[in-house]
Coordinates of C-alpha atoms in Angstrom, one line a residue:
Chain A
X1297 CA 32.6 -21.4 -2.7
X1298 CA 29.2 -20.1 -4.4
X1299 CA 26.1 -22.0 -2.7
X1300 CA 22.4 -21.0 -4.2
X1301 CA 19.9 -21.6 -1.3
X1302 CA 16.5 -22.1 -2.1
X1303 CA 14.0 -20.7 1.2
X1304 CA 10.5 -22.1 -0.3
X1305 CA 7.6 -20.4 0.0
X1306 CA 6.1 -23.2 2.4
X1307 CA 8.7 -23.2 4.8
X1308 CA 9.0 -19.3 5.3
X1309 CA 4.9 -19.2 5.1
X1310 CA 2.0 -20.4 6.5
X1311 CA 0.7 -21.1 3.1
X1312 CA -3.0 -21.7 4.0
X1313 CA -3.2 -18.6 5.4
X1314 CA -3.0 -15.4 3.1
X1315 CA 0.0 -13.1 3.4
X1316 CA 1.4 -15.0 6.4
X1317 CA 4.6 -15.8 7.4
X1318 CA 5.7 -18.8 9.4
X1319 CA 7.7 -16.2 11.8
X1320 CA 9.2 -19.1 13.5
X1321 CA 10.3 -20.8 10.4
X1322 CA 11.6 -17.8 9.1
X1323 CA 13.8 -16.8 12.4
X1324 CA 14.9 -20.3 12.3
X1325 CA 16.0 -20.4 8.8
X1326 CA 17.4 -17.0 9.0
X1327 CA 19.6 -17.7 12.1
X1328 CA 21.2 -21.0 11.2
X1329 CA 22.0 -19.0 7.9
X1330 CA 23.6 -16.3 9.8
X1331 CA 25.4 -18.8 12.2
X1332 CA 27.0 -20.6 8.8
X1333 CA 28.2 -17.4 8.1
X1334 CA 29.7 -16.3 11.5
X1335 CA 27.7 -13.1 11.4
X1336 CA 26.8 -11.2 14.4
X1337 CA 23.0 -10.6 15.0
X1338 CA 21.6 -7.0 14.5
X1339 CA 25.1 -5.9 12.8
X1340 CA 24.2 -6.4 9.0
X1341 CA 27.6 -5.4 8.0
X1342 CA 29.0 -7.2 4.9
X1343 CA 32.8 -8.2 5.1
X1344 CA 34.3 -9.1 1.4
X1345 CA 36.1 -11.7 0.7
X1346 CA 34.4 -14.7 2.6
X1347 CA 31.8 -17.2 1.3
X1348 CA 28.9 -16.8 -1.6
X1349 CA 25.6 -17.2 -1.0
X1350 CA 22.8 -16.3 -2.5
X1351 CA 19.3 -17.1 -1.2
X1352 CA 15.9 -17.4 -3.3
X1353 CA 12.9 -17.6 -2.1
X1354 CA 9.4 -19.4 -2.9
X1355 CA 5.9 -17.6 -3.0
X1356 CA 4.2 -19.3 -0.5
X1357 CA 0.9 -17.5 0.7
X1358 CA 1.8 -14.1 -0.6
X1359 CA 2.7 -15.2 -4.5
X1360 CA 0.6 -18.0 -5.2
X1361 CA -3.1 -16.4 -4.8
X1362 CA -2.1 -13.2 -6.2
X1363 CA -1.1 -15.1 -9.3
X1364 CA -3.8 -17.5 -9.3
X1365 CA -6.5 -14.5 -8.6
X1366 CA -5.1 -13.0 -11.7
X1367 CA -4.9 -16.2 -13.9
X1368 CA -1.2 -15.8 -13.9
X1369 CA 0.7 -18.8 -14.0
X1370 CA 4.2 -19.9 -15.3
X1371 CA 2.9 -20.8 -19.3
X1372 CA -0.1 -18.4 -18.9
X1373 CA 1.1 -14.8 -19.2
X1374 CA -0.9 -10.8 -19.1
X1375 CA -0.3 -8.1 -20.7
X1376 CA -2.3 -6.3 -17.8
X1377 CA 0.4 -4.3 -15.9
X1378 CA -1.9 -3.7 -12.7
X1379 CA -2.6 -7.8 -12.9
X1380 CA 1.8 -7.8 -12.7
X1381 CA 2.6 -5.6 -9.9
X1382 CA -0.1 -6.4 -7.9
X1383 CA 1.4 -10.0 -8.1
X1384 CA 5.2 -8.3 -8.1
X1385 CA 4.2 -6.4 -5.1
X1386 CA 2.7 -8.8 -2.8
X1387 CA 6.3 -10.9 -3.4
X1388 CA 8.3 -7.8 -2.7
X1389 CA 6.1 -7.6 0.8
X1390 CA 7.6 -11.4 1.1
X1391 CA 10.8 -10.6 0.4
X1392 CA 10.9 -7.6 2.9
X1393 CA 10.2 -10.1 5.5
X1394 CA 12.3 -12.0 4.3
X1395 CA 15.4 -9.5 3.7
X1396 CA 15.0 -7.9 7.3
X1397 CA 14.8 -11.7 9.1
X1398 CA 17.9 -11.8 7.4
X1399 CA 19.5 -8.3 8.8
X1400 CA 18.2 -9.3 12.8
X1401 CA 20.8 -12.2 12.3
X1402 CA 23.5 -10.1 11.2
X1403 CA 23.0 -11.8 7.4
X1404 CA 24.0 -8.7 4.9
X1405 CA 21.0 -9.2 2.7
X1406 CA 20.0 -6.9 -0.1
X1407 CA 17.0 -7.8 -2.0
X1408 CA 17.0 -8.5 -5.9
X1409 CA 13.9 -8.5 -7.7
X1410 CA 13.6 -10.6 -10.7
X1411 CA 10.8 -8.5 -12.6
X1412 CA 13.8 -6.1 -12.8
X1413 CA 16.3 -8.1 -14.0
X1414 CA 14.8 -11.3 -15.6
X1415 CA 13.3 -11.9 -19.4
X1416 CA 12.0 -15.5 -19.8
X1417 CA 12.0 -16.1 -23.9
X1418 CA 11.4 -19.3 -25.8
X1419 CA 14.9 -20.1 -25.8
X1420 CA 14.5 -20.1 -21.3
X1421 CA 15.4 -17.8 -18.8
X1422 CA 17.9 -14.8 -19.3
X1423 CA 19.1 -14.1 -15.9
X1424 CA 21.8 -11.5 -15.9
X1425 CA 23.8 -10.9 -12.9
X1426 CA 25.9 -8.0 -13.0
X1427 CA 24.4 -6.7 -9.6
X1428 CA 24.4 -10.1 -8.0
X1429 CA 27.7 -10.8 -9.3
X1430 CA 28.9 -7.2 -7.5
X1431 CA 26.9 -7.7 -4.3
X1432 CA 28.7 -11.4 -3.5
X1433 CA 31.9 -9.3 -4.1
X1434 CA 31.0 -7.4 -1.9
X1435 CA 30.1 -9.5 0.6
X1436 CA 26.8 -8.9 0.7
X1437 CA 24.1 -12.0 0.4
X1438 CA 21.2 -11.3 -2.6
X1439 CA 18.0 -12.6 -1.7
X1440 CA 15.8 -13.0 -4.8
X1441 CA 12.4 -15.1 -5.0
X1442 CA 9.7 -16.5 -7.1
X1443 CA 7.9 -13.2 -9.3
X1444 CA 5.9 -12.5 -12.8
X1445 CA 9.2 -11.5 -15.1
X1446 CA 8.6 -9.8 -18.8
X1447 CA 7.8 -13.0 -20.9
X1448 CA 8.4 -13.2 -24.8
X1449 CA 5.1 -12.8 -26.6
X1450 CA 2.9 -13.9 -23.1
X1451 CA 3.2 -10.0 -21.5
X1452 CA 4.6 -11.5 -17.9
X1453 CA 4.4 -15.1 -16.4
X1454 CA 5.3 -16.4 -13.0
X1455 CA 9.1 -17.0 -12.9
X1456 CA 9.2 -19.8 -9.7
X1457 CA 11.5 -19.5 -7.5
X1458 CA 12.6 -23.2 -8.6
X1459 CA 13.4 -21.9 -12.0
X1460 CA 15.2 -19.1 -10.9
X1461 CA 17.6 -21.3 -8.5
X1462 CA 19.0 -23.4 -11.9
X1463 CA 19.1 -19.9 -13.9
X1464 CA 21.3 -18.6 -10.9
X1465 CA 23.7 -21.6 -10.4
X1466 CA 24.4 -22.1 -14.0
X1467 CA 25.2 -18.2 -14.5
X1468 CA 26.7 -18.2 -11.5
X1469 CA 28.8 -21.5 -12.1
X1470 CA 27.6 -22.2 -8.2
X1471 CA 29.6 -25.0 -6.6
X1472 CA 25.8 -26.0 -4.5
X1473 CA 22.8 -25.6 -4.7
X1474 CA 20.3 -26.6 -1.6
X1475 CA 16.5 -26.5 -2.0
X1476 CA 14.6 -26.3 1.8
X1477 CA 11.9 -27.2 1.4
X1478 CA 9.3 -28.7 4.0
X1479 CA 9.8 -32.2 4.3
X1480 CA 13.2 -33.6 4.2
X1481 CA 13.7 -34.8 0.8
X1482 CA 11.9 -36.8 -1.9
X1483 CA 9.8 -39.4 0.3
X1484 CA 9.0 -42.9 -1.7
X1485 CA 6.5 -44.1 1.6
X1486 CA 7.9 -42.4 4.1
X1487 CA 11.4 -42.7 3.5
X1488 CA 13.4 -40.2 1.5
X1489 CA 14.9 -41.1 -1.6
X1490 CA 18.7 -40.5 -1.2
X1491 CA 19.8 -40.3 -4.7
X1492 CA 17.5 -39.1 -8.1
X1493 CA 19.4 -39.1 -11.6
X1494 CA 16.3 -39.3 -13.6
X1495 CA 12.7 -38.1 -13.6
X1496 CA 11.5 -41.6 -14.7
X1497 CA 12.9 -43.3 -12.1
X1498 CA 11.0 -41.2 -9.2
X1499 CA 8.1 -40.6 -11.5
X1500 CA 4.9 -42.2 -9.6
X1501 CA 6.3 -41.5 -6.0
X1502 CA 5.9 -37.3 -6.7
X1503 CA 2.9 -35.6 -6.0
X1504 CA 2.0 -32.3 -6.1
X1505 CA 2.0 -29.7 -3.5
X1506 CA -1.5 -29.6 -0.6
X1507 CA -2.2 -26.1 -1.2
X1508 CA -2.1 -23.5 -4.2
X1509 CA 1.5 -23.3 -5.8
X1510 CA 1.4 -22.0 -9.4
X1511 CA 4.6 -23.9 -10.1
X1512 CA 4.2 -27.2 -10.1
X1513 CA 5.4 -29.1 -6.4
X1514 CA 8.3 -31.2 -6.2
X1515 CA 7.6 -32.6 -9.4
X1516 CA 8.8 -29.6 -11.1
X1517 CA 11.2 -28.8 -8.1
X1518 CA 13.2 -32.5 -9.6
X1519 CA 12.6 -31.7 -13.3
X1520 CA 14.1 -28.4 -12.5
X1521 CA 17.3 -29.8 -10.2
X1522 CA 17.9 -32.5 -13.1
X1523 CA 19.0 -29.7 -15.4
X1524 CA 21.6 -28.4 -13.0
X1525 CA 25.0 -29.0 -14.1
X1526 CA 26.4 -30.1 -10.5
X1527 CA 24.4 -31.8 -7.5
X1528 CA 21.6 -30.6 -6.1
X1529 CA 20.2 -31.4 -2.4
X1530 CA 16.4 -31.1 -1.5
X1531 CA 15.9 -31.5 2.5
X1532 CA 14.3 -29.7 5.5
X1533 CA 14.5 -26.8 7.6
X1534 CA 15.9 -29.3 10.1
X1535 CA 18.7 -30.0 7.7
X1536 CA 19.9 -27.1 7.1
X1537 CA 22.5 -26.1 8.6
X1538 CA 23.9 -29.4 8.0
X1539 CA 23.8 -28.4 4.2
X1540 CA 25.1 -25.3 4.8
X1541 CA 28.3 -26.8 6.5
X1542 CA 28.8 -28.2 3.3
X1543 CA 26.6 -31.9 4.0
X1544 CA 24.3 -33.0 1.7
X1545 CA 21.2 -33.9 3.7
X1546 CA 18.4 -35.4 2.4
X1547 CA 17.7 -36.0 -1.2
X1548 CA 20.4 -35.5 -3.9
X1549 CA 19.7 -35.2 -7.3
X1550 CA 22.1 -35.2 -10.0
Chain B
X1270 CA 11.4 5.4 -31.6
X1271 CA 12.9 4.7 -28.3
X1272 CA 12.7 7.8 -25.6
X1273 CA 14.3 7.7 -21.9
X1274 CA 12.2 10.6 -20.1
X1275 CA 13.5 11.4 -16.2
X1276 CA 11.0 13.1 -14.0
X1277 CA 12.5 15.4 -11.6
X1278 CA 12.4 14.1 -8.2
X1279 CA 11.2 17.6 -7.2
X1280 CA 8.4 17.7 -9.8
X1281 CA 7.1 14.5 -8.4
X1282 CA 7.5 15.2 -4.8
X1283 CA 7.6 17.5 -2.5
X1284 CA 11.2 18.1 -1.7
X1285 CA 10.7 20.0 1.6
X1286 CA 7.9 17.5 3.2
X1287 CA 9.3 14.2 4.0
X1288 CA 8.5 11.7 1.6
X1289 CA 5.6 13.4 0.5
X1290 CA 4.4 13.0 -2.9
X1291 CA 3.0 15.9 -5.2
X1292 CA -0.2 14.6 -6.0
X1293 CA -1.1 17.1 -8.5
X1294 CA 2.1 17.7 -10.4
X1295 CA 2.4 13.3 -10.2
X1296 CA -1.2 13.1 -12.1
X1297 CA -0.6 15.9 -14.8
X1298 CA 2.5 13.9 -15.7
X1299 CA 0.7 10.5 -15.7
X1300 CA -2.0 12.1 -17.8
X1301 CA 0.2 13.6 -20.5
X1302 CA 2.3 10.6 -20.7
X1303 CA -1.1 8.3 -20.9
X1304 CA -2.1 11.5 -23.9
X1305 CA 1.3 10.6 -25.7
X1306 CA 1.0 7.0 -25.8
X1307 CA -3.1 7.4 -26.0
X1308 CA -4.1 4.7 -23.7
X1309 CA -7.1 4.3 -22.1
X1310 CA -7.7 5.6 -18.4
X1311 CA -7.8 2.5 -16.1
X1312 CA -6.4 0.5 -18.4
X1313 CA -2.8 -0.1 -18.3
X1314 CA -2.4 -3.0 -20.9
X1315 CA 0.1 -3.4 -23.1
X1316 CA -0.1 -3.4 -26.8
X1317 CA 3.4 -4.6 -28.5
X1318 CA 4.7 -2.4 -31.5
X1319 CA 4.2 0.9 -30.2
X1320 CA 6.1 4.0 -29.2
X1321 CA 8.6 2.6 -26.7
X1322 CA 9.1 4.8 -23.1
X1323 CA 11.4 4.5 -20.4
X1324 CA 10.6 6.9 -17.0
X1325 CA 13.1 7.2 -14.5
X1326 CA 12.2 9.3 -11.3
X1327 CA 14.8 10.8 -8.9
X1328 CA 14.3 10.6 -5.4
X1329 CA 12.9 14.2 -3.9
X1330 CA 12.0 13.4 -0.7
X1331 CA 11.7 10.1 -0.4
X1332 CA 15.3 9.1 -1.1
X1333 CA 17.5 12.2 -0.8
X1334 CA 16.6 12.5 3.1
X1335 CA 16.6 8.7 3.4
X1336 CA 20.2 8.5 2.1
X1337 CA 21.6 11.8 3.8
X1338 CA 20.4 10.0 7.4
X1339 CA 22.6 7.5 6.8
X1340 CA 25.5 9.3 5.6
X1341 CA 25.1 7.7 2.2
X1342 CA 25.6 9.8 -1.2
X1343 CA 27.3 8.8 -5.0
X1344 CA 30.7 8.8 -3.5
X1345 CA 30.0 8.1 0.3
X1346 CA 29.2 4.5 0.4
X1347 CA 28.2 1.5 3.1
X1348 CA 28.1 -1.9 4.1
X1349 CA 25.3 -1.6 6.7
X1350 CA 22.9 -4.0 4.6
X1351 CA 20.0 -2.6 6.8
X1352 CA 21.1 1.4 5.3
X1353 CA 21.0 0.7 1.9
X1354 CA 17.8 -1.7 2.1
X1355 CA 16.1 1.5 4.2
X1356 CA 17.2 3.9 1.6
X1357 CA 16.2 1.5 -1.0
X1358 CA 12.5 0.7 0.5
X1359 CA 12.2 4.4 0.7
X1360 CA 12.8 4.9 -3.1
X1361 CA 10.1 1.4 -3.6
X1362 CA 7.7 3.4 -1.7
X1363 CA 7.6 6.6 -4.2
X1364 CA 8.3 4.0 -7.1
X1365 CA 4.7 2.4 -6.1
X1366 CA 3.2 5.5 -6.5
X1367 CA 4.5 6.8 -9.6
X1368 CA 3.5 3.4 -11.2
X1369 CA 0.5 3.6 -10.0
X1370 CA -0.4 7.0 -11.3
X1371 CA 1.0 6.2 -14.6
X1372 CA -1.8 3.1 -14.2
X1373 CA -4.4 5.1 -13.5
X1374 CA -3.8 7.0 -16.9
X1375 CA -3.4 3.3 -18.7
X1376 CA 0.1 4.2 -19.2
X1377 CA 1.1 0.1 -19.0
X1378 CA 4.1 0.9 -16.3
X1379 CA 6.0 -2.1 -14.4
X1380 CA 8.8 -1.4 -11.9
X1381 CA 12.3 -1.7 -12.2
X1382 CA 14.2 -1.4 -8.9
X1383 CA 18.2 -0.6 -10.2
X1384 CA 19.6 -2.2 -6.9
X1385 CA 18.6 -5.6 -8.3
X1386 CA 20.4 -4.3 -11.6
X1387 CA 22.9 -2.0 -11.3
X1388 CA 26.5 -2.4 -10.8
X1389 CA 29.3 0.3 -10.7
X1390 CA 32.7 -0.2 -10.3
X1391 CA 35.9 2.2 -11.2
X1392 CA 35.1 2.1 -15.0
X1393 CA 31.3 3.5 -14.4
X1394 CA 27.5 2.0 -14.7
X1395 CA 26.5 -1.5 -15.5
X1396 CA 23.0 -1.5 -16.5
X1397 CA 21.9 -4.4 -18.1
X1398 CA 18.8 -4.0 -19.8
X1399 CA 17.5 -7.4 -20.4
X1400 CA 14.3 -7.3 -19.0
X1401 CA 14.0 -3.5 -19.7
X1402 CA 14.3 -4.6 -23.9
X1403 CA 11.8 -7.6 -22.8
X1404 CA 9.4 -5.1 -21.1
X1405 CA 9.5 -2.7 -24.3
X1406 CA 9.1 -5.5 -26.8
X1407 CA 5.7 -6.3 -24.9
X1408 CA 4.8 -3.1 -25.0
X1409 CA 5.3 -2.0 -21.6
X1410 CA 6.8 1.1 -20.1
X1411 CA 9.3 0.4 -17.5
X1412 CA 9.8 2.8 -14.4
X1413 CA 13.2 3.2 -12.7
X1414 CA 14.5 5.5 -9.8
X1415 CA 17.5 7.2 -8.7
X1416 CA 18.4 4.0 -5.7
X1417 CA 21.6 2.7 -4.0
X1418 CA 23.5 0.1 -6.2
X1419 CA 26.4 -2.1 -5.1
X1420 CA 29.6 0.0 -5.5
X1421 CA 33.2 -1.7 -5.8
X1422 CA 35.2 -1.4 -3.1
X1423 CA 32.7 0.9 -1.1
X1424 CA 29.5 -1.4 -0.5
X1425 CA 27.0 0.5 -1.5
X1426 CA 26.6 4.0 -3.0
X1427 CA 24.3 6.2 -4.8
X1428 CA 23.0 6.1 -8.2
X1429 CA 20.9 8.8 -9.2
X1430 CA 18.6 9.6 -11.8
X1431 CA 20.4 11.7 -13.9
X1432 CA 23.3 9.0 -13.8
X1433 CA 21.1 6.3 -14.7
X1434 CA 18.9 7.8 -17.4
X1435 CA 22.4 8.8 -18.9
X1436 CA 23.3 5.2 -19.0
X1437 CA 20.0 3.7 -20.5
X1438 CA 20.1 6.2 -23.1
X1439 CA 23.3 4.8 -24.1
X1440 CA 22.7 0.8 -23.7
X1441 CA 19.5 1.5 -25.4
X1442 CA 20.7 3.6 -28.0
X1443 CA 17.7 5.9 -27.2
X1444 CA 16.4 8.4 -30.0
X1445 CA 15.5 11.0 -27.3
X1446 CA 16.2 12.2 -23.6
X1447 CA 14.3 14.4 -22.1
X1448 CA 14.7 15.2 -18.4
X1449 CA 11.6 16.7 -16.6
X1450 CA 12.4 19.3 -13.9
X1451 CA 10.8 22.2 -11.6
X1452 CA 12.1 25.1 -14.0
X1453 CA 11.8 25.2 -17.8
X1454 CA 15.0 24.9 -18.3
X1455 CA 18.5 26.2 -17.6
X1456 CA 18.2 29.7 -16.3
X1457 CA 20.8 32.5 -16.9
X1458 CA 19.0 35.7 -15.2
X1459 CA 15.5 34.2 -15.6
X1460 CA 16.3 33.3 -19.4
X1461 CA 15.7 29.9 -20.7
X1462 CA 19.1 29.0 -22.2
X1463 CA 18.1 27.7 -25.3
X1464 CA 21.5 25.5 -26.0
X1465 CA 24.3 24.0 -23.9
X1466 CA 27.5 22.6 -25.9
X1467 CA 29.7 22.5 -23.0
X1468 CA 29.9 22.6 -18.7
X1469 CA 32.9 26.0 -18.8
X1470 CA 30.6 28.6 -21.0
X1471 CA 27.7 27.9 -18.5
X1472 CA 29.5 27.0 -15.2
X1473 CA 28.6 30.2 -13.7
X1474 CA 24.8 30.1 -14.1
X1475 CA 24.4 26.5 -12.6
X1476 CA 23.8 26.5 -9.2
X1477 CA 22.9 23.7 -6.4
X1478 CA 19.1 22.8 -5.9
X1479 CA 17.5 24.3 -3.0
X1480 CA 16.6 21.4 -0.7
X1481 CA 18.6 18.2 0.5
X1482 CA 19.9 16.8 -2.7
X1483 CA 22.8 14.3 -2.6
X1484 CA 23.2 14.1 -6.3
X1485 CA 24.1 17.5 -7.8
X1486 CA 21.3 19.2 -8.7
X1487 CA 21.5 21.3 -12.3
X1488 CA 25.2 21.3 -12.4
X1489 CA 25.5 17.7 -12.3
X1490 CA 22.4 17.3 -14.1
X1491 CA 23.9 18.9 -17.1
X1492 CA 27.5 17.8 -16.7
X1493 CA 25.6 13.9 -17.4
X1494 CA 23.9 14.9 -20.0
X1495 CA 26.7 16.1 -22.1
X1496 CA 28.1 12.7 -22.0
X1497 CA 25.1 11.4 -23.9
X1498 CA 25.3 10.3 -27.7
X1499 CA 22.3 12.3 -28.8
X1500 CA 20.4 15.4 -28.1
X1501 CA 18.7 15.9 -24.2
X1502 CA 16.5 18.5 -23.4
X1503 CA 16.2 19.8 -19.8
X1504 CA 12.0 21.7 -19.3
X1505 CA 9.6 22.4 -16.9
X1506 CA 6.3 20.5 -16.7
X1507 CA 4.5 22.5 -18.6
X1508 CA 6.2 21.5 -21.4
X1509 CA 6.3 17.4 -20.8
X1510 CA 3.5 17.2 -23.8
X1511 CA 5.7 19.2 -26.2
X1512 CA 9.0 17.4 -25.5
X1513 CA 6.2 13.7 -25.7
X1514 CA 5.1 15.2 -29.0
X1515 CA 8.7 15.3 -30.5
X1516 CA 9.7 19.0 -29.9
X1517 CA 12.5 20.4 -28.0
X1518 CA 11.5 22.9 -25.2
X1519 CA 13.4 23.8 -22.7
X1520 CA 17.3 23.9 -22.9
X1521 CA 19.1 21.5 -25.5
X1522 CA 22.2 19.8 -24.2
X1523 CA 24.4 18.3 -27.3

């Protein structure tokens, strides 16, 4: 069983606050991962043979201002490379946090950066996952995340971690695919919509994210999941360990 | 014309200060790389359609002491997620600075982190170079490092620059490789040898590098390069400009 887990950038960050991380989020998240997976806490060993996951997370307060103080968005690209890896670097200091969370639950992360692996062209996103592919045989759980990638006549453009998620599970041919994310689903007045099969449908009752996000909310978080070959479920840090013990919590969209 | 160019981890750092770079030798090769390409100082943007430049930079002593303190080497591999991650931030750390350099010079340098890229198993390297091709369409110069990559069946090992810089040359069907090291070339009594056609007639005259080096120092530098398709030169730093320039200082390794 492959599952792609989406962290976003909101729930592992304060994201009003610059380069913060929601530590308590984080440990959360990071323990109810490691308890899905049976690991033992400060023993980052990986074992072969046992599930799939691969995690990806958002930008939250590192990514989003470096890319917006740089005019760097997902359609508007640089050919500045200071502008990139100052943006590339403030989501590796994300991901670090991230990556050792992980290890103090016993989860055998490695990190994966997508400006080293990812070219976005006009045909989409060219994801190739020859290292990911060997690290989940390996045992070992890659944790990518939202970063500027090399970008077909635009220099580099923010690659969100949304994208990234549906470039992973089709290349990955994943089995699920879970997006936390900071409320518990798509809400239509409070409730959350169980079941999405079309953007139309859902169309008035998504908004856009409160504070700066580059990549469009959870508007662009449905788009995205729509595209995704088998279902997709959007809920909260509450949910998920319930997702990750194979439920499917909050929204679905298929 | 596509050139690979590997710069010594020893020329970059130095190799008997713990992860300690070599500020001066760091800046003369960011300033004759910037001369080659003739950017502009403090402006690292890319132009598409130019020369195209990879740089790959070994470890010295920010990986090679990193890796030997957790037993870790090209055939010695590990599981411990936390190992390979600390052996892998210590390699990000020099990686920063070399891109940076290369910035200050306007040389238009992004990282490329091989862990995220890299897999070996029993039948060799996997590089894929997606993003690598992406980066040199737009004009960019990518930067990789000797790292730890995922290994089948041994977790992670290992790959160093020499390996790697072998292996791009070949999926990018490179025109030149030129590796950058602290002597001008392969010495035979304090004689440049001027040609190398194969390991047995020079076996005697290669000996190990002086400081920690978990990767084979001249002998395995030029036992990799005689695998390559076309032409490699091995030369000091003093000749970085004349190798840039098209020549072939140094030793030749065919």
């Amino acid at each position: 069983m492959t599952t792609v887990l989406k962290l976003g950038g909101s729930v592992v960050t304060q994201k009003d606050q610059p380069e913060t991380v929601d530590d308590g989020a984080l440990a959360t998240a990071a323990r109810v991962v490691g308890e899905s997976l049976g690991t033992t806490p400060d023993d980052p060993t990986a074992s072969p043979g046992g599930e799939s996951l691969v995690v990806v997370h958002g930008g939250g307060s590192f990514g989003h201002p470096a890319a917006a103080a740089h005019g760097v968005s997902a359609s508007e690209g640089t050919r500045d490379a200071a502008a990139l890896a100052d943006i590339h670097r403030a989501m590796g200091r994300l991901n670090n946090r991230v990556v050792t969370a992980l290890h103090a639950t016993g989860v055998p992360a490695l990190p994966v950066r997508p400006l080293s692996v990812v070219r976005r062209t006009n045909a989409g996103v060219t994801a190739p996952t020859a290292a990911v592919e060997g690290m989940l045989a390996e045992g070992f759980v890659p944790v990518l995340h939202g970063d500027v990638v090399v970008d077909e006549t635009a220099g580099g453009t923010v690659c969100s971690g949304d994208t990234l998620v549906v470039a992973l599970a089709d290349a990955l041919d994943a089995d699920r695919l879970g997006v936390c994310s900071t409320v518990p689903g798509v809400l239509d007045g409070g409730e959350v919509v169980p079941e999405i099969t079309g953007y139309e449908a859902v169309a008035d009752v998504l908004g856009g994210s409160d504070a700066t996000d580059v990549t469009g909310g959870m508007a662009g978080k449905v788009r995205a999941l729509l595209d995704v070959d088998g279902p997709a479920s959007i809920f909260g840090l509450d949910d998920l360990g319930r997702f990750l013990a194979a439920g499917q919590p909050g929204t679905t969209v298929r």
